[in-house]
Amino acid sequence: MKSFLVIGLGEFGKSVAKTLYKNKSTVLAIDANEELIKQALNEGIIDDAVILDATDEIALKNVVKDDFDMAFVSVGDNIQASILITLHLKDLGVKDIICKAVNHTQGRVLEKIGATQVVFPEESMGEKIAYSMLHPTIIEYFKFSEDYFIYEVKIPKSYIGKSLMELNLRHKYEINILAVKHGDGKMNVTPDPNLRLDKEDVLIVLARENSIGKIV
């Protein structure tokens, strides 16, 4: 079982901790705010938490005694704190450190001092909201590689009743269908080419960003 350290229980940190914990990972949460710790414990989001100022190197060292597979530093609003905590974690030998940042300048600094990856939650959320307005049939998407995205797409009306073979999306638009999610929630990860699509179905596809607009 993997073990994770989550420092900072704001909205981003809380979401990270909850997701990891729900997926049966060992999670230790740290925050200087006692109320945030109590709230997370009461909601059952985590079962192990410490009230601690993580910028205090000695205090952090006393807590981070075990090996953690990864640490999430989600105190991006406090730039000085995020830098100090990242430095401390690096000195403590934590190999993978994911840091939240509020801007790209902060992100570059965090990368230079040892952050494995920097994320910009507010920027990503703004991008997704704008994208959903442009393409209402796209439910969710994320970047799979430099050139490709994975999209969860509602079935266009023109696709209802047609088979995957008839649509031939791979040949026409270089769009690969990875799975079909049916209205009852069941996921078909090996869809038959002769499967005819229902209006409640959702397609999970792999496509270039400039290709997805051809079907949504």
Coordinates of C-alpha atoms in Angstrom, one line a residue:
M1 CA 0.0 0.0 0.0
K2 CA 1.3 3.4 -1.0
S3 CA 1.7 6.1 1.6
F4 CA 1.2 9.8 1.0
L5 CA 1.9 13.0 2.9
V6 CA -0.6 15.9 2.3
I7 CA 0.5 19.3 3.7
G8 CA -2.3 21.9 3.8
L9 CA -6.0 21.1 4.0
G10 CA -7.5 23.9 2.0
E11 CA -9.9 23.0 -0.8
F12 CA -7.1 21.5 -3.0
G13 CA -5.3 19.6 -0.3
K14 CA -8.6 18.3 1.1
S15 CA -9.6 17.0 -2.3
V16 CA -6.2 15.3 -2.8
A17 CA -6.3 13.7 0.7
K18 CA -9.9 12.5 0.2
T19 CA -9.2 10.9 -3.2
L20 CA -6.1 9.1 -2.0
Y21 CA -7.9 7.9 1.1
K22 CA -10.9 6.6 -0.8
N23 CA -8.5 4.6 -3.0
K24 CA -7.2 2.7 0.0
S25 CA -3.9 4.6 0.3
T26 CA -2.2 5.5 3.6
V27 CA -2.5 9.3 4.1
L28 CA -1.0 11.5 6.7
A29 CA -2.4 15.1 6.6
I30 CA -0.6 18.0 8.2
D31 CA -2.0 21.5 8.8
A32 CA -1.3 24.3 11.3
N33 CA -5.1 25.0 11.5
E34 CA -6.7 22.8 14.2
E35 CA -10.2 23.3 12.9
L36 CA -9.3 22.1 9.4
I37 CA -7.8 19.0 10.9
K38 CA -10.8 18.3 13.0
Q39 CA -13.2 18.9 10.1
A40 CA -11.3 16.4 7.9
L41 CA -11.3 13.8 10.6
N42 CA -15.0 14.3 11.4
E43 CA -15.9 14.0 7.7
G44 CA -14.0 10.7 7.5
I45 CA -11.8 12.0 4.7
I46 CA -8.6 10.8 6.5
D47 CA -7.9 8.9 9.6
D48 CA -4.4 10.2 10.4
A49 CA -3.6 13.9 10.8
V50 CA -1.2 16.1 12.7
I51 CA -1.6 19.7 13.8
L52 CA 1.8 21.2 12.8
D53 CA 3.5 24.2 11.3
A54 CA 5.3 22.4 8.4
T55 CA 7.7 25.3 7.9
D56 CA 9.3 24.3 11.2
E57 CA 12.0 21.9 9.9
I58 CA 12.6 20.2 13.3
A59 CA 8.9 19.6 13.9
L60 CA 8.4 18.3 10.4
K61 CA 11.4 16.0 10.7
N62 CA 10.0 14.5 13.9
V63 CA 6.7 13.6 12.1
V64 CA 8.1 12.5 8.7
K65 CA 10.0 9.5 10.1
D66 CA 8.6 6.8 7.8
D67 CA 9.1 6.6 4.0
F68 CA 6.4 8.4 2.0
D69 CA 5.9 7.6 -1.7
M70 CA 4.9 11.1 -2.4
A71 CA 4.2 14.4 -0.7
F72 CA 1.6 17.1 -1.7
V73 CA 2.4 20.6 -0.7
S74 CA -0.9 22.5 -1.0
V75 CA -0.2 25.8 0.7
G76 CA 0.3 27.6 -2.6
D77 CA -1.4 30.8 -1.4
N78 CA 1.5 31.3 1.1
I79 CA 4.5 31.4 -1.3
Q80 CA 7.2 31.6 1.4
A81 CA 5.7 28.6 3.3
S82 CA 5.5 26.5 0.1
I83 CA 9.1 27.1 -0.7
L84 CA 10.3 26.3 2.8
I85 CA 8.2 23.2 3.1
T86 CA 9.5 22.0 -0.3
L87 CA 13.1 22.5 0.8
H88 CA 12.5 20.7 4.0
L89 CA 10.9 17.7 2.3
K90 CA 13.8 17.5 -0.2
D91 CA 16.3 17.5 2.7
L92 CA 14.3 14.7 4.3
G93 CA 14.7 12.6 1.3
V94 CA 11.1 12.6 -0.1
K95 CA 11.6 11.8 -3.8
D96 CA 8.3 12.9 -5.3
I97 CA 7.0 16.3 -4.3
I98 CA 3.8 17.7 -5.9
C99 CA 3.3 21.4 -5.2
K100 CA 0.3 23.7 -5.6
A101 CA 1.2 27.2 -7.0
V102 CA -0.8 30.3 -7.7
N103 CA 1.3 31.6 -10.6
H104 CA 4.1 30.4 -12.9
T105 CA 6.8 32.5 -11.2
Q106 CA 6.2 30.6 -8.0
G107 CA 6.0 27.4 -10.0
R108 CA 9.4 27.9 -11.5
V109 CA 11.0 28.6 -8.1
L110 CA 9.4 25.5 -6.7
E111 CA 10.7 23.4 -9.6
K112 CA 14.2 24.8 -9.1
I113 CA 14.4 23.9 -5.5
G114 CA 13.1 20.3 -5.9
A115 CA 9.4 20.1 -6.7
T116 CA 8.8 17.1 -9.0
Q117 CA 5.6 18.6 -10.4
V118 CA 3.8 21.9 -10.0
V119 CA 0.1 22.2 -10.5
F120 CA -2.1 25.3 -10.9
P121 CA -5.6 24.3 -9.7
E122 CA -7.3 27.7 -10.2
E123 CA -5.9 27.9 -13.8
S124 CA -6.9 24.4 -14.6
M125 CA -10.4 25.0 -13.3
G126 CA -10.8 28.2 -15.2
E127 CA -9.7 26.4 -18.4
K128 CA -12.1 23.5 -17.8
I129 CA -15.1 25.9 -17.2
A130 CA -14.3 27.8 -20.4
Y131 CA -13.8 24.6 -22.4
S132 CA -17.2 23.2 -21.1
M133 CA -18.9 26.4 -22.4
L134 CA -17.3 25.9 -25.8
H135 CA -18.0 22.2 -26.0
P136 CA -21.1 21.4 -23.8
T137 CA -21.0 17.7 -24.8
I138 CA -17.6 17.1 -23.2
I139 CA -18.2 15.9 -19.6
E140 CA -14.5 15.6 -18.6
Y141 CA -11.0 15.6 -20.1
F142 CA -7.4 15.4 -19.2
K143 CA -4.0 15.5 -20.9
F144 CA -2.7 12.1 -21.8
S145 CA 0.5 13.1 -23.5
E146 CA 2.0 16.1 -25.2
D147 CA -0.3 15.7 -28.2
Y148 CA -3.3 13.7 -27.0
F149 CA -6.1 14.1 -24.6
I150 CA -8.6 11.6 -23.2
Y151 CA -12.2 12.9 -23.3
E152 CA -15.5 11.8 -21.8
V153 CA -18.1 12.8 -24.4
K154 CA -21.9 12.7 -24.6
I155 CA -23.3 10.9 -27.7
P156 CA -24.1 13.5 -30.4
K157 CA -27.7 13.1 -31.7
S158 CA -26.4 12.0 -35.1
Y159 CA -24.7 9.0 -33.6
I160 CA -27.7 7.5 -31.9
G161 CA -28.5 4.1 -33.3
K162 CA -25.3 3.9 -35.3
S163 CA -22.6 1.3 -34.7
L164 CA -19.0 2.1 -33.9
M165 CA -18.1 0.5 -37.3
E166 CA -20.4 2.8 -39.1
L167 CA -19.1 5.9 -37.4
N168 CA -15.5 4.8 -38.2
L169 CA -14.1 7.7 -36.1
R170 CA -10.5 6.4 -36.1
H171 CA -10.3 6.4 -39.9
K172 CA -12.2 9.7 -40.4
Y173 CA -10.8 11.8 -37.6
E174 CA -8.0 9.8 -35.9
I175 CA -10.2 9.5 -32.8
N176 CA -9.8 6.2 -30.9
I177 CA -12.7 4.9 -28.8
L178 CA -11.3 3.5 -25.5
A179 CA -14.6 2.6 -23.9
V180 CA -18.4 3.1 -23.9
K181 CA -20.2 4.0 -20.7
H182 CA -23.8 3.0 -20.7
G183 CA -26.7 4.7 -19.1
D184 CA -26.8 2.2 -16.3
G185 CA -23.3 3.2 -15.3
K186 CA -21.6 0.0 -16.7
M187 CA -18.4 0.5 -18.5
N188 CA -17.6 -1.5 -21.7
V189 CA -13.9 -1.3 -22.1
T190 CA -13.8 -3.7 -25.1
P191 CA -16.8 -2.4 -27.2
D192 CA -17.8 -4.5 -30.2
P193 CA -17.5 -2.7 -33.5
N194 CA -21.1 -3.6 -34.2
L195 CA -22.4 -2.1 -30.9
R196 CA -25.1 0.4 -31.7
L197 CA -25.1 3.6 -29.5
D198 CA -27.9 4.6 -27.3
K199 CA -28.8 8.2 -26.4
E200 CA -27.7 7.6 -22.8
D201 CA -24.2 6.3 -23.8
V202 CA -21.0 8.2 -23.2
L203 CA -17.8 7.7 -25.2
I204 CA -14.4 7.6 -23.7
V205 CA -12.0 8.6 -26.5
L206 CA -8.3 9.4 -27.1
A207 CA -7.9 12.3 -29.5
R208 CA -5.8 15.3 -30.4
E209 CA -7.3 18.6 -29.2
N210 CA -7.8 19.9 -32.7
S211 CA -9.7 16.7 -33.6
I212 CA -12.3 16.5 -30.8
G213 CA -14.2 19.4 -32.2
K214 CA -15.2 17.3 -35.2
I215 CA -17.5 15.2 -33.1
V216 CA -18.8 17.4 -30.3

